[in-house]
Amino acid sequence: MCGIFGYVGELENSPSVILEGLKLLEYRGYDSWGIAVGNDRHIVCEKQVGKIGNAVLKSDVLNLKSNIGIGHTRWATHGMVTDANAHPHLSCDRQIAVVHNGIVENFNSLKKKLEKKHEFYSDTDTEVIAHLIEQELKTKPLKEAVVSAFKKLKGLNAIAVLSQEGEIVVAKNGSPLVLGAGDSSYYVASDPSALISYTKKAIFIEDQQLAVLNKKGIQVFSLENGKKVASKIQTLQGEVADTLPGEYAHFMLKEINEQPKVIRSVVEVLTDSAVDMAREIKAARGTFFIASGTAFHACLAGTYLFSKIAGHHVNTSVASEFNYLEDFLNPKSLVIALSQSGETIDVVEPLNRAAKKGAKIAAVVNNLGSTIYRMGDIKVLLGAGPEIAVASTKAYVAKIAFLLLVAYSLVGKTSTAKRLLRQSANEIERLLRKSDLEKIKKTAKFLAKAEHIYTIGRGLSYSTALESALKIKEVSYIHTEGLAGGELKHGTIALVSRGTPCLVYAPSDETYEAIISNATEIKSRGGFIIGIGSKKADVFDEWIEVKDTGDASLISMVVPAQLLAYYLALEKGADPDKPRNLAKSVTVK
Ligand code: F6R
């Protein structure tokens, strides 16, 4: 949520470096964007409403010889989407510029005090930080002024401050920041994927730390006592190509197509981690899975897999609700958090509380160095590569592939899981063939006219139904509701009328007959049935064949819905990579 990028170095091309860096962070927020660059005379700022996409800078900014600057892509929290509310925000004397990710919870009271001496131009909480630092600068040098101002902020925040004097000072408490050390060039970003094209040497700064970046390098300090701290340089994984759409029109399509590779990589790389995780689960007195959104659907799938394959009960909760469900946690509990970004605040908060109760934390994440990754007593890196499209696809299948390995490892049958996962990867490859895609595109054309779509599944397919509905609604904006097959007749069937489309998940497992019977109930009320599974049924008006791969079928069966979502977005003229009102990484409550 909001992207921060900053650069300082020998080369005097900071406007274009920052613009390119921000483009790689656009998925974090795309309401508006802005950059501030400095030279020894002044700080120059440019802000625009809208996506940064193919934006070009105005020539006076672009041509400014500058070796230092900061930039921001915004996901609005305080203040409407306007040029004035876009970051960076400047002090009255224009000696500093600030970009910010987070929410200053006490901004109203701070603003009231500052308004007497400072002129405000925006409605944001961020502008308060700029004036607060300006106030502190009257009596302190830059680093100390930032420390003092930052300590006055309540909430979870990360800031980058550009000073006219040629330094960038960053501080962090809660929101992510990573530093990059290149050849005579130094960077700060909200996400390591934005650094890969410049350097693979990264420093993940911790909460309650501050860093100073200038032409000479990077120094990290404790915010509490101001003392210098030794910082560990880590090597980032991945290549520049991973952060570009390549031959694909959108990241979402690219990431859907990467799924067979991702599943094979989970099988190759994560088998040992899965066996270890199974051991931890057996040893724990109570295992709790928590996550948000799509990652929660993966947890739910895990619950069914553990029950069916291993006869082992685990608990699953939407992360934002776990705060109210955690009273029984104790030092023998195991809390497993699933997260693509590793930054979701709704997951971070309950994990902090669980850790305080002494529970063991397992972090299953896709982003190295992320907050949740660092919180884990047990750490598992999914290795799906950067997921740039806002709607999660490949990270979802990576999580389920890992959980399937864990479930089979609980009963000593890891090799069965590996075989099923390889079959599922092959089946996804078949689904992605041109001829099969044409069929899905045709279905999307037809579904684009729908006002409501329903998706149903039972057992392992229940989570697939929920995930399909989320995927379709978030990128196409068509209201789509996912339900357990048996639940429909307890209320929602009242909404079914002539032509209402319903995606029915009908794998060749113990749910087949019951779900076909639910499909028949919908059809009897005029519903249009799109069946997904390995067996055709008379009740289907349309059938998308997904071959049976046993307990791994739930992975391949989600792919038609991911593709439908993508093509529906195109049919509706929406940008599948950047759905309205959303941001990839949700770092505010
Ligand atoms: C939906 C989607 C979101 C995320 C959720 C959690 O397509 O991407 O629902 O799954 O915001 O994000 P992570 O996995 O980063 O914790």
Coordinates of C-alpha atoms and ligand atoms in Angstrom, one line a residue:
M1 CA 0.0 0.0 0.0
C2 CA 1.8 3.1 -1.3
G3 CA 5.2 2.6 -2.9
I4 CA 8.4 4.5 -1.8
F5 CA 11.5 4.7 -4.0
G6 CA 14.6 6.8 -3.4
Y7 CA 18.1 7.1 -5.0
V8 CA 21.3 8.9 -4.2
G9 CA 24.6 8.3 -6.1
E10 CA 27.3 9.6 -8.5
L11 CA 25.1 9.8 -11.6
E12 CA 23.1 12.9 -12.1
N13 CA 20.0 11.2 -13.6
S14 CA 17.9 10.8 -10.5
P15 CA 14.6 11.9 -12.1
S16 CA 14.6 9.0 -14.6
V17 CA 16.0 6.5 -12.0
I18 CA 13.2 7.4 -9.6
L19 CA 10.5 7.3 -12.3
E20 CA 11.6 3.8 -13.4
G21 CA 11.8 2.6 -9.8
L22 CA 8.2 3.9 -9.1
K23 CA 6.9 2.1 -12.2
L24 CA 8.0 -1.2 -10.6
L25 CA 6.1 -0.3 -7.4
E26 CA 3.0 0.9 -9.1
Y27 CA 1.1 -2.2 -8.0
R28 CA 1.3 -0.9 -4.5
G29 CA -0.9 2.1 -5.2
Y30 CA -2.0 3.8 -8.4
D31 CA -4.2 6.8 -7.4
S32 CA -1.5 9.3 -8.1
W33 CA 2.3 9.6 -8.0
G34 CA 5.0 12.2 -7.5
I35 CA 8.7 12.7 -7.3
A36 CA 11.0 15.2 -5.7
V37 CA 14.6 15.6 -6.8
G38 CA 17.3 17.9 -5.5
N39 CA 20.5 19.6 -6.5
D40 CA 22.6 22.1 -4.5
R41 CA 20.2 24.9 -5.2
H42 CA 16.7 23.6 -4.7
I43 CA 14.2 20.7 -4.5
V44 CA 12.0 20.3 -7.5
C45 CA 8.7 18.4 -7.3
E46 CA 6.3 16.9 -9.8
K47 CA 3.0 15.2 -9.0
Q48 CA 0.2 13.8 -11.1
V49 CA -3.1 12.1 -10.5
G50 CA -3.5 8.7 -12.2
K51 CA -1.4 5.7 -12.9
I52 CA 2.3 6.2 -13.5
G53 CA 2.1 3.7 -16.4
N54 CA 3.9 5.3 -19.3
A55 CA 4.1 8.7 -17.7
V56 CA 6.9 11.0 -18.8
L57 CA 8.2 13.8 -16.6
K58 CA 7.9 17.4 -17.5
S59 CA 11.1 18.6 -19.1
D60 CA 12.2 20.9 -16.3
V61 CA 12.2 18.0 -13.9
L62 CA 13.5 15.4 -16.4
N63 CA 16.4 17.6 -17.5
L64 CA 17.4 18.7 -14.0
K65 CA 20.9 17.5 -13.2
S66 CA 20.3 15.8 -9.9
N67 CA 22.0 12.9 -8.1
I68 CA 19.3 12.5 -5.4
G69 CA 15.6 12.2 -5.1
I70 CA 12.6 10.3 -3.7
G71 CA 9.2 9.2 -5.2
H72 CA 5.9 7.8 -4.3
T73 CA 2.9 5.9 -5.8
R74 CA -0.2 6.6 -3.7
W75 CA -3.1 4.5 -2.4
A76 CA -5.2 7.2 -0.7
T77 CA -5.9 7.0 3.0
H78 CA -6.2 10.7 4.1
G79 CA -7.5 13.1 1.5
M80 CA -9.0 12.7 -1.9
V81 CA -7.0 11.7 -5.0
T82 CA -5.7 15.1 -6.1
D83 CA -2.4 16.6 -7.2
A84 CA -2.1 18.4 -3.9
N85 CA -2.6 15.3 -1.8
A86 CA -0.1 13.3 -3.9
H87 CA 3.3 12.8 -2.2
P88 CA 6.0 14.1 -1.8
H89 CA 5.1 16.8 0.6
L90 CA 7.4 19.8 1.2
S91 CA 8.3 21.8 4.3
C92 CA 7.3 25.5 4.1
D93 CA 11.0 26.5 3.3
R94 CA 11.2 23.7 0.6
Q95 CA 14.4 22.4 2.3
I96 CA 12.9 18.9 2.8
A97 CA 10.4 16.6 1.0
V98 CA 8.7 13.6 2.5
V99 CA 7.1 10.4 1.2
H100 CA 5.2 8.1 3.5
N101 CA 3.6 4.7 3.7
G102 CA 1.2 4.1 6.6
I103 CA -1.2 6.2 8.7
V104 CA -0.2 8.9 11.2
E105 CA -3.0 8.1 13.8
N106 CA -2.5 11.3 15.7
F107 CA -2.1 13.6 12.7
N108 CA -5.1 15.8 13.7
S109 CA -3.6 16.8 17.1
L110 CA -0.1 17.3 15.5
K111 CA -1.6 19.4 12.7
K112 CA -3.5 21.7 15.1
K113 CA -0.3 22.6 16.9
L114 CA 1.7 23.0 13.6
E115 CA -0.9 25.1 11.8
K116 CA -0.1 28.1 13.9
K117 CA 3.4 28.4 12.3
H118 CA 3.2 26.3 9.1
E119 CA 1.1 26.6 6.0
F120 CA -0.6 23.3 4.9
Y121 CA -1.4 22.6 1.2
S122 CA -3.0 19.2 1.5
D123 CA -5.4 17.1 3.5
T124 CA -2.9 14.3 4.1
D125 CA -1.4 13.0 7.3
T126 CA 1.9 13.0 5.5
E127 CA 2.2 16.8 5.2
V128 CA 2.3 16.9 9.0
I129 CA 5.5 14.9 9.0
A130 CA 7.2 17.4 6.7
H131 CA 6.3 20.4 8.9
L132 CA 7.1 18.5 12.1
I133 CA 10.7 17.7 10.8
E134 CA 11.0 21.4 9.7
Q135 CA 10.1 22.4 13.2
E136 CA 12.7 20.0 14.7
L137 CA 15.3 21.2 12.2
K138 CA 15.3 24.6 13.8
T139 CA 17.3 23.1 16.8
K140 CA 18.7 19.9 15.5
P141 CA 20.7 18.4 12.6
L142 CA 18.8 16.4 10.0
K143 CA 19.2 12.9 11.4
E144 CA 18.2 14.0 15.0
A145 CA 15.3 16.0 13.6
V146 CA 13.9 13.0 11.8
V147 CA 14.4 10.8 14.9
S148 CA 12.6 13.3 17.1
A149 CA 9.7 13.9 14.6
F150 CA 9.3 10.2 13.9
K151 CA 9.0 9.4 17.6
K152 CA 6.0 11.8 17.8
L153 CA 4.1 9.8 15.2
K154 CA 1.5 7.2 16.3
G155 CA 0.8 4.3 14.1
L156 CA 2.7 2.0 11.7
N157 CA 4.7 4.2 9.3
A158 CA 7.7 4.3 7.0
I159 CA 9.1 7.5 5.7
A160 CA 11.8 8.8 3.3
V161 CA 13.0 12.4 3.8
L162 CA 14.9 14.1 1.0
S163 CA 17.1 17.0 2.3
Q164 CA 18.4 19.9 0.2
E165 CA 21.8 19.1 1.8
G166 CA 22.1 15.9 -0.3
E167 CA 20.9 13.2 2.1
I168 CA 17.9 10.8 2.3
V169 CA 16.9 9.8 5.8
V170 CA 14.5 6.9 6.1
A171 CA 12.7 5.6 9.2
K172 CA 10.5 2.6 9.8
N173 CA 8.0 1.3 12.2
G174 CA 5.6 -1.3 10.8
S175 CA 5.6 -0.5 7.1
P176 CA 8.2 -2.1 4.8
L177 CA 11.4 -0.5 3.6
V178 CA 14.4 -2.1 2.0
L179 CA 17.8 -0.5 1.1
G180 CA 19.9 -1.3 -1.9
A181 CA 23.6 -0.9 -2.2
G182 CA 24.9 -0.6 -5.8
D183 CA 28.2 0.7 -7.2
S184 CA 28.4 4.3 -5.9
S185 CA 24.6 4.3 -5.9
Y186 CA 22.2 3.7 -3.0
Y187 CA 18.5 3.1 -3.0
V188 CA 15.5 2.7 -0.8
A189 CA 12.3 1.0 -1.8
S190 CA 9.1 -0.4 -0.3
D191 CA 9.7 -3.8 -2.0
P192 CA 12.9 -5.6 -3.1
S193 CA 11.5 -6.3 -6.5
A194 CA 12.0 -2.6 -7.4
L195 CA 15.7 -2.9 -6.6
I196 CA 16.6 -5.9 -8.7
S197 CA 17.4 -3.9 -11.8
Y198 CA 19.9 -1.7 -9.9
T199 CA 21.4 -4.1 -7.4
K200 CA 21.0 -7.4 -5.7
K201 CA 22.7 -6.3 -2.5
A202 CA 19.9 -5.4 0.0
I203 CA 19.6 -4.4 3.6
F204 CA 16.2 -5.0 5.3
I205 CA 15.9 -2.4 8.0
E206 CA 14.0 -3.4 11.1
D207 CA 11.2 -1.5 12.8
Q208 CA 12.5 1.2 15.1
Q209 CA 15.5 1.8 12.8
L210 CA 16.6 4.8 10.7
A211 CA 19.1 4.9 7.9
V212 CA 21.0 7.8 6.3
L213 CA 21.8 7.5 2.6
N214 CA 24.3 9.8 0.8
K215 CA 26.9 9.6 -1.9
K216 CA 29.3 7.9 0.5
G217 CA 27.0 5.0 1.4
I218 CA 24.4 3.8 3.9
Q219 CA 24.4 4.0 7.7
V220 CA 21.8 2.4 9.9
F221 CA 20.9 3.6 13.4
S222 CA 18.6 2.6 16.2
L223 CA 15.7 5.0 16.6
E224 CA 15.6 4.3 20.3
N225 CA 19.1 5.3 21.3
G226 CA 20.5 6.8 18.0
K227 CA 23.4 4.4 18.0
K228 CA 24.8 2.9 14.8
V229 CA 23.7 -0.7 14.2
A230 CA 25.6 -3.3 12.0
S231 CA 23.5 -4.1 9.0
K232 CA 23.5 -7.4 7.2
I233 CA 23.6 -7.4 3.4
Q234 CA 21.5 -10.0 1.8
T235 CA 21.5 -11.1 -1.8
L236 CA 18.2 -10.7 -3.6
Q237 CA 16.8 -13.6 -5.7
G238 CA 15.3 -13.2 -9.1
E239 CA 16.1 -11.4 -12.4
V240 CA 15.0 -8.2 -14.0
A241 CA 12.9 -10.2 -16.4
D242 CA 10.8 -11.4 -13.5
T243 CA 9.6 -7.8 -12.9
L244 CA 8.5 -7.3 -16.6
P245 CA 5.5 -8.6 -18.4
G246 CA 7.7 -9.9 -21.2
E247 CA 5.6 -11.5 -24.1
Y248 CA 2.4 -11.1 -22.2
A249 CA -0.1 -8.3 -22.4
H250 CA -0.5 -8.2 -18.6
F251 CA 1.3 -9.4 -15.5
M252 CA -1.8 -11.4 -14.5
L253 CA -1.7 -13.5 -17.7
K254 CA 2.1 -13.9 -17.3
E255 CA 1.7 -15.1 -13.7
I256 CA -1.1 -17.5 -14.6
N257 CA 1.2 -19.0 -17.2
E258 CA 4.0 -19.3 -14.7
Q259 CA 2.0 -21.6 -12.5
P260 CA 3.2 -25.0 -13.8
K261 CA 6.8 -23.8 -13.3
V262 CA 6.0 -22.6 -9.8
I263 CA 4.4 -25.9 -8.8
R264 CA 7.4 -27.8 -10.1
S265 CA 9.7 -25.5 -8.1
V266 CA 7.7 -26.1 -4.9
V267 CA 8.1 -29.9 -5.5
E268 CA 11.9 -29.5 -6.1
V269 CA 12.8 -27.0 -3.5
L270 CA 10.3 -27.2 -0.6
T271 CA 10.0 -31.0 0.1
D272 CA 12.3 -30.8 3.1
S273 CA 10.6 -27.8 4.5
A274 CA 7.2 -29.6 4.1
V275 CA 8.5 -32.6 6.0
D276 CA 9.9 -30.3 8.8
M277 CA 6.6 -28.5 8.9
A278 CA 4.7 -31.8 9.3
R279 CA 6.9 -32.6 12.2
E280 CA 6.2 -29.2 13.8
I281 CA 2.5 -29.7 13.3
K282 CA 2.6 -33.1 15.0
A283 CA 4.5 -31.8 17.9
A284 CA 2.2 -28.8 18.4
R285 CA -0.8 -28.8 20.7
G286 CA -3.1 -26.9 18.3
T287 CA -2.2 -25.6 14.9
F288 CA -3.8 -22.4 13.6
F289 CA -3.6 -21.1 10.0
I290 CA -4.2 -17.4 9.5
A291 CA -4.2 -15.3 6.4
S292 CA -6.2 -12.7 4.4
G293 CA -8.1 -12.8 1.1
T294 CA -6.7 -15.3 -1.4
A295 CA -4.1 -16.5 1.1
F296 CA -7.0 -17.3 3.5
H297 CA -8.6 -19.5 0.8
A298 CA -5.3 -21.4 0.6
C299 CA -5.5 -21.9 4.4
L300 CA -9.0 -23.2 4.0
A301 CA -7.9 -25.6 1.3
G302 CA -5.2 -26.8 3.7
T303 CA -7.7 -27.5 6.4
Y304 CA -9.6 -29.9 4.1
L305 CA -6.4 -31.4 2.8
F306 CA -5.1 -32.1 6.3
S307 CA -8.4 -33.7 7.3
K308 CA -8.8 -35.8 4.2
I309 CA -5.3 -36.9 3.7
A310 CA -3.9 -37.1 7.2
G311 CA -7.0 -37.2 9.5
H312 CA -5.4 -34.2 11.3
H313 CA -7.4 -31.3 12.5
V314 CA -6.1 -27.7 12.1
N315 CA -7.9 -24.4 12.8
T316 CA -8.2 -21.7 10.2
S317 CA -9.1 -18.1 10.7
V318 CA -9.3 -15.0 8.6
A319 CA -6.3 -13.1 10.0
S320 CA -8.2 -9.9 10.9
E321 CA -10.5 -12.0 13.1
F322 CA -7.8 -13.9 14.9
N323 CA -7.3 -11.1 17.4
Y324 CA -10.7 -12.1 18.8
L325 CA -10.1 -15.8 18.7
E326 CA -6.7 -16.2 20.3
D327 CA -7.5 -16.5 23.9
F328 CA -6.5 -20.1 24.1
L329 CA -3.1 -19.7 22.5
N330 CA -0.2 -20.9 24.7
P331 CA 3.5 -21.8 24.2
K332 CA 2.6 -25.1 22.7
S333 CA 0.5 -23.6 19.9
L334 CA 1.7 -23.3 16.4
V335 CA 0.4 -20.4 14.3
I336 CA 1.1 -20.7 10.6
A337 CA 0.7 -17.5 8.6
L338 CA 0.4 -17.6 4.8
S339 CA 1.2 -14.4 2.9
Q340 CA 2.4 -13.5 -0.6
S341 CA 3.7 -10.1 0.4
G342 CA 4.7 -10.9 3.9
E343 CA 3.5 -7.4 4.8
T344 CA -0.2 -7.7 5.3
I345 CA -1.0 -5.8 8.5
D346 CA -4.0 -7.9 9.3
V347 CA -1.6 -10.9 9.5
V348 CA 1.2 -9.0 11.2
E349 CA -0.9 -7.8 14.1
P350 CA -2.3 -11.2 15.3
L351 CA 1.2 -12.7 14.8
N352 CA 2.6 -10.2 17.2
R353 CA 0.0 -11.0 19.8
A354 CA 0.5 -14.8 19.3
A355 CA 4.3 -14.3 19.7
K356 CA 3.7 -12.5 23.0
K357 CA 1.7 -15.5 24.2
G358 CA 4.7 -17.6 23.4
A359 CA 3.2 -19.5 20.5
K360 CA 5.6 -20.7 17.8
I361 CA 5.2 -18.7 14.5
A362 CA 5.7 -20.3 11.1
A363 CA 5.8 -17.9 8.2
V364 CA 5.0 -19.2 4.7
V365 CA 5.6 -16.2 2.5
N366 CA 6.7 -15.3 -1.0
N367 CA 8.8 -12.2 -0.2
L368 CA 12.3 -12.6 1.2
G369 CA 13.0 -10.3 4.1
S370 CA 9.4 -9.2 4.5
T371 CA 8.0 -8.4 8.0
I372 CA 6.1 -11.8 8.3
Y373 CA 9.2 -13.7 7.0
R374 CA 11.3 -12.1 9.7
M375 CA 8.7 -12.8 12.4
G376 CA 8.8 -16.6 11.7
D377 CA 10.5 -19.0 14.1
I378 CA 10.1 -21.3 11.1
K379 CA 10.5 -19.6 7.7
V380 CA 9.4 -21.0 4.4
L381 CA 10.0 -19.0 1.2
L382 CA 7.5 -20.0 -1.5
G383 CA 9.8 -19.1 -4.4
A384 CA 7.0 -18.2 -6.8
G385 CA 9.0 -15.1 -8.0
P386 CA 7.7 -11.5 -7.9
E387 CA 3.9 -11.4 -8.1
I388 CA 3.1 -8.0 -9.6
A389 CA -0.6 -8.3 -10.7
V390 CA -2.7 -7.1 -7.8
A391 CA -4.9 -10.3 -8.0
S392 CA -2.9 -13.2 -6.6
T393 CA -2.6 -16.3 -8.8
K394 CA 0.7 -18.1 -8.8
A395 CA 1.3 -17.4 -5.0
Y396 CA -2.1 -19.1 -4.3
V397 CA -1.1 -22.3 -6.2
A398 CA 2.3 -22.3 -4.6
K399 CA 0.8 -22.1 -1.1
I400 CA -1.6 -25.0 -1.8
A401 CA 1.1 -27.1 -3.4
F402 CA 3.2 -26.6 -0.3
L403 CA 0.2 -27.5 2.0
L404 CA -0.4 -30.6 -0.1
L405 CA 3.2 -31.7 0.5
V406 CA 2.8 -31.1 4.2
A407 CA -0.5 -33.0 4.4
Y408 CA 1.0 -36.1 2.7
S409 CA 4.2 -35.7 4.7
L410 CA 2.1 -36.0 7.9
V411 CA 1.4 -39.6 6.9
G412 CA 4.8 -40.3 5.4
K413 CA 3.6 -40.2 1.8
T414 CA 5.5 -37.1 0.5
S415 CA 6.3 -38.9 -2.8
T416 CA 2.6 -39.3 -3.6
A417 CA 2.1 -35.5 -3.2
K418 CA 5.1 -34.9 -5.5
R419 CA 3.6 -37.1 -8.2
L420 CA 0.1 -35.5 -7.9
L421 CA 1.6 -32.0 -8.0
R422 CA 3.6 -32.8 -11.2
Q423 CA 0.5 -34.2 -12.8
S424 CA -1.4 -31.0 -11.8
A425 CA 1.4 -28.8 -13.3
N426 CA 1.0 -30.8 -16.6
E427 CA -2.7 -30.4 -16.6
I428 CA -2.4 -26.6 -16.1
E429 CA -0.1 -26.6 -19.1
R430 CA -2.8 -28.3 -21.1
L431 CA -5.4 -25.8 -20.0
L432 CA -3.2 -22.9 -21.1
R433 CA -3.0 -24.3 -24.7
K434 CA -4.3 -21.9 -27.3
S435 CA -7.4 -24.1 -28.2
D436 CA -8.5 -24.3 -24.6
L437 CA -8.0 -20.6 -24.1
E438 CA -10.3 -19.8 -27.0
K439 CA -13.1 -21.7 -25.3
I440 CA -12.5 -19.7 -22.1
K441 CA -12.5 -16.4 -24.0
K442 CA -15.8 -17.3 -25.5
T443 CA -17.3 -18.1 -22.1
A444 CA -15.9 -14.8 -20.8
K445 CA -17.7 -12.9 -23.6
F446 CA -20.9 -14.5 -22.7
L447 CA -20.5 -14.0 -18.9
A448 CA -19.5 -10.3 -19.4
K449 CA -23.3 -9.6 -19.7
A450 CA -24.1 -11.1 -16.2
E451 CA -24.8 -8.9 -13.3
H452 CA -24.3 -11.7 -10.8
I453 CA -22.3 -14.9 -10.9
Y454 CA -22.3 -17.7 -8.4
T455 CA -19.6 -20.3 -7.8
I456 CA -20.2 -23.5 -5.8
G457 CA -18.0 -26.4 -4.6
R458 CA -17.9 -28.9 -1.8
G459 CA -15.0 -30.4 0.2
L460 CA -11.7 -29.5 -1.4
S461 CA -13.5 -27.5 -4.0
Y462 CA -15.2 -25.2 -1.5
S463 CA -12.1 -23.1 -1.2
T464 CA -11.8 -23.1 -5.0
A465 CA -15.3 -21.8 -5.3
L466 CA -14.5 -19.0 -2.9
E467 CA -11.2 -18.2 -4.6
S468 CA -12.8 -18.2 -8.1
A469 CA -15.5 -15.7 -6.9
L470 CA -12.9 -13.4 -5.4
K471 CA -10.8 -13.5 -8.6
I472 CA -13.7 -12.8 -10.9
K473 CA -15.2 -10.0 -8.8
E474 CA -12.0 -8.1 -8.1
V475 CA -10.8 -7.8 -11.6
S476 CA -14.1 -7.7 -13.6
Y477 CA -16.3 -5.9 -11.0
I478 CA -19.1 -8.3 -11.7
H479 CA -20.7 -9.3 -8.4
T480 CA -19.6 -12.9 -7.8
E481 CA -20.4 -15.0 -4.8
G482 CA -18.7 -18.3 -3.8
L483 CA -20.6 -20.8 -1.7
A484 CA -20.4 -24.3 -0.3
G485 CA -22.7 -26.3 -2.6
G486 CA -25.0 -27.3 0.3
E487 CA -25.4 -23.7 1.5
L488 CA -27.1 -22.3 -1.6
K489 CA -30.5 -23.6 -0.7
H490 CA -30.3 -22.0 2.7
G491 CA -30.9 -18.6 1.2
T492 CA -28.9 -17.5 -1.8
I493 CA -30.9 -19.6 -4.2
A494 CA -33.6 -16.9 -3.9
L495 CA -31.4 -14.8 -6.2
V496 CA -31.2 -17.4 -9.0
S497 CA -33.5 -16.6 -12.0
R498 CA -33.5 -17.3 -15.7
G499 CA -30.0 -17.2 -17.1
T500 CA -28.1 -16.6 -13.8
P501 CA -24.7 -18.1 -14.4
C502 CA -23.2 -20.6 -11.9
L503 CA -19.8 -22.2 -11.9
V504 CA -20.0 -25.6 -10.5
Y505 CA -16.9 -27.4 -9.3
A506 CA -17.4 -31.1 -9.9
P507 CA -14.2 -33.1 -9.4
S508 CA -14.2 -36.8 -9.6
D509 CA -14.2 -37.2 -5.8
E510 CA -16.6 -37.9 -3.0
T511 CA -18.4 -34.6 -3.7
Y512 CA -19.4 -35.3 -7.2
E513 CA -23.0 -36.6 -6.8
A514 CA -24.0 -34.0 -4.2
I515 CA -22.6 -31.1 -6.2
I516 CA -24.4 -32.3 -9.4
S517 CA -27.6 -32.4 -7.4
N518 CA -27.0 -28.8 -6.2
A519 CA -26.4 -27.8 -9.9
T520 CA -29.7 -29.5 -10.8
E521 CA -31.5 -27.4 -8.1
I522 CA -30.0 -24.2 -9.7
K523 CA -30.9 -25.4 -13.2
S524 CA -34.5 -26.1 -12.2
R525 CA -34.8 -22.4 -11.4
G526 CA -33.5 -21.2 -14.7
G527 CA -29.8 -21.0 -13.8
F528 CA -27.1 -21.5 -16.5
I529 CA -24.6 -24.1 -15.3
I530 CA -20.9 -24.0 -16.3
G531 CA -19.4 -27.3 -15.0
I532 CA -15.7 -27.6 -14.2
G533 CA -14.3 -31.1 -13.7
S534 CA -13.1 -34.3 -15.4
K535 CA -16.6 -35.8 -16.0
K536 CA -19.3 -34.2 -18.2
A537 CA -22.8 -34.2 -16.7
D538 CA -26.1 -33.7 -18.4
V539 CA -26.9 -30.7 -16.1
F540 CA -24.0 -28.7 -17.5
D541 CA -24.9 -26.1 -20.1
E542 CA -21.2 -25.7 -20.7
W543 CA -18.3 -27.8 -19.5
I544 CA -14.7 -26.9 -18.9
E545 CA -12.7 -30.1 -18.7
V546 CA -10.0 -30.3 -16.0
K547 CA -8.5 -33.8 -15.9
D548 CA -8.4 -35.6 -12.6
T549 CA -5.2 -35.3 -10.6
G550 CA -6.4 -36.7 -7.3
D551 CA -6.1 -34.4 -4.3
A552 CA -4.0 -31.9 -6.5
S553 CA -7.1 -31.3 -8.7
L554 CA -8.0 -28.3 -6.6
I555 CA -4.9 -26.6 -7.9
S556 CA -5.6 -27.1 -11.6
M557 CA -9.3 -26.5 -11.2
V558 CA -8.8 -22.9 -10.1
V559 CA -7.0 -22.0 -13.4
P560 CA -10.2 -21.7 -15.6
A561 CA -11.6 -19.2 -13.1
Q562 CA -8.3 -17.2 -13.1
L563 CA -8.5 -17.1 -16.9
L564 CA -12.2 -16.3 -16.9
A565 CA -11.5 -13.4 -14.5
Y566 CA -8.7 -12.1 -16.7
Y567 CA -10.7 -12.2 -19.9
L568 CA -13.8 -10.8 -18.2
A569 CA -11.7 -7.8 -17.1
L570 CA -10.6 -7.3 -20.7
E571 CA -14.3 -7.7 -21.9
K572 CA -15.3 -5.0 -19.4
G573 CA -12.5 -2.7 -20.4
A574 CA -10.8 -2.9 -17.0
D575 CA -7.1 -3.2 -16.3
P576 CA -6.7 -6.7 -14.8
D577 CA -3.4 -5.8 -13.3
K578 CA -4.6 -2.9 -11.3
P579 CA -8.2 -3.2 -10.1
R580 CA -9.8 -0.1 -8.8
N581 CA -9.6 0.7 -5.1
L582 CA -7.1 -2.1 -4.4
A583 CA -3.4 -2.3 -3.8
K584 CA -1.2 -5.4 -3.8
S585 CA 0.2 -5.1 -0.3
V586 CA -2.2 -4.1 2.4
T587 CA -0.1 -2.4 5.1
V588 CA -2.8 -0.3 6.7
K589 CA -5.7 -1.5 8.9
Ligands
F6R1 C1 -6.7 -11.2 -4.0 C2 -5.5 -10.9 -3.3 C3 -5.7 -10.5 -1.9 C4 -4.5 -11.0 -1.0 C5 -4.6 -10.5 0.4 C6 -3.5 -11.1 1.3 O1 -6.4 -11.6 -5.3 O2 -4.4 -10.9 -3.8 O3 -6.9 -11.1 -1.3 O4 -4.4 -12.4 -1.1 O5 -4.6 -9.1 0.4 O6 -2.2 -10.7 0.7 P1 -0.9 -11.4 1.1 O7 -0.9 -12.8 0.6 O8 0.2 -10.6 0.6 O9 -0.8 -11.4 2.6

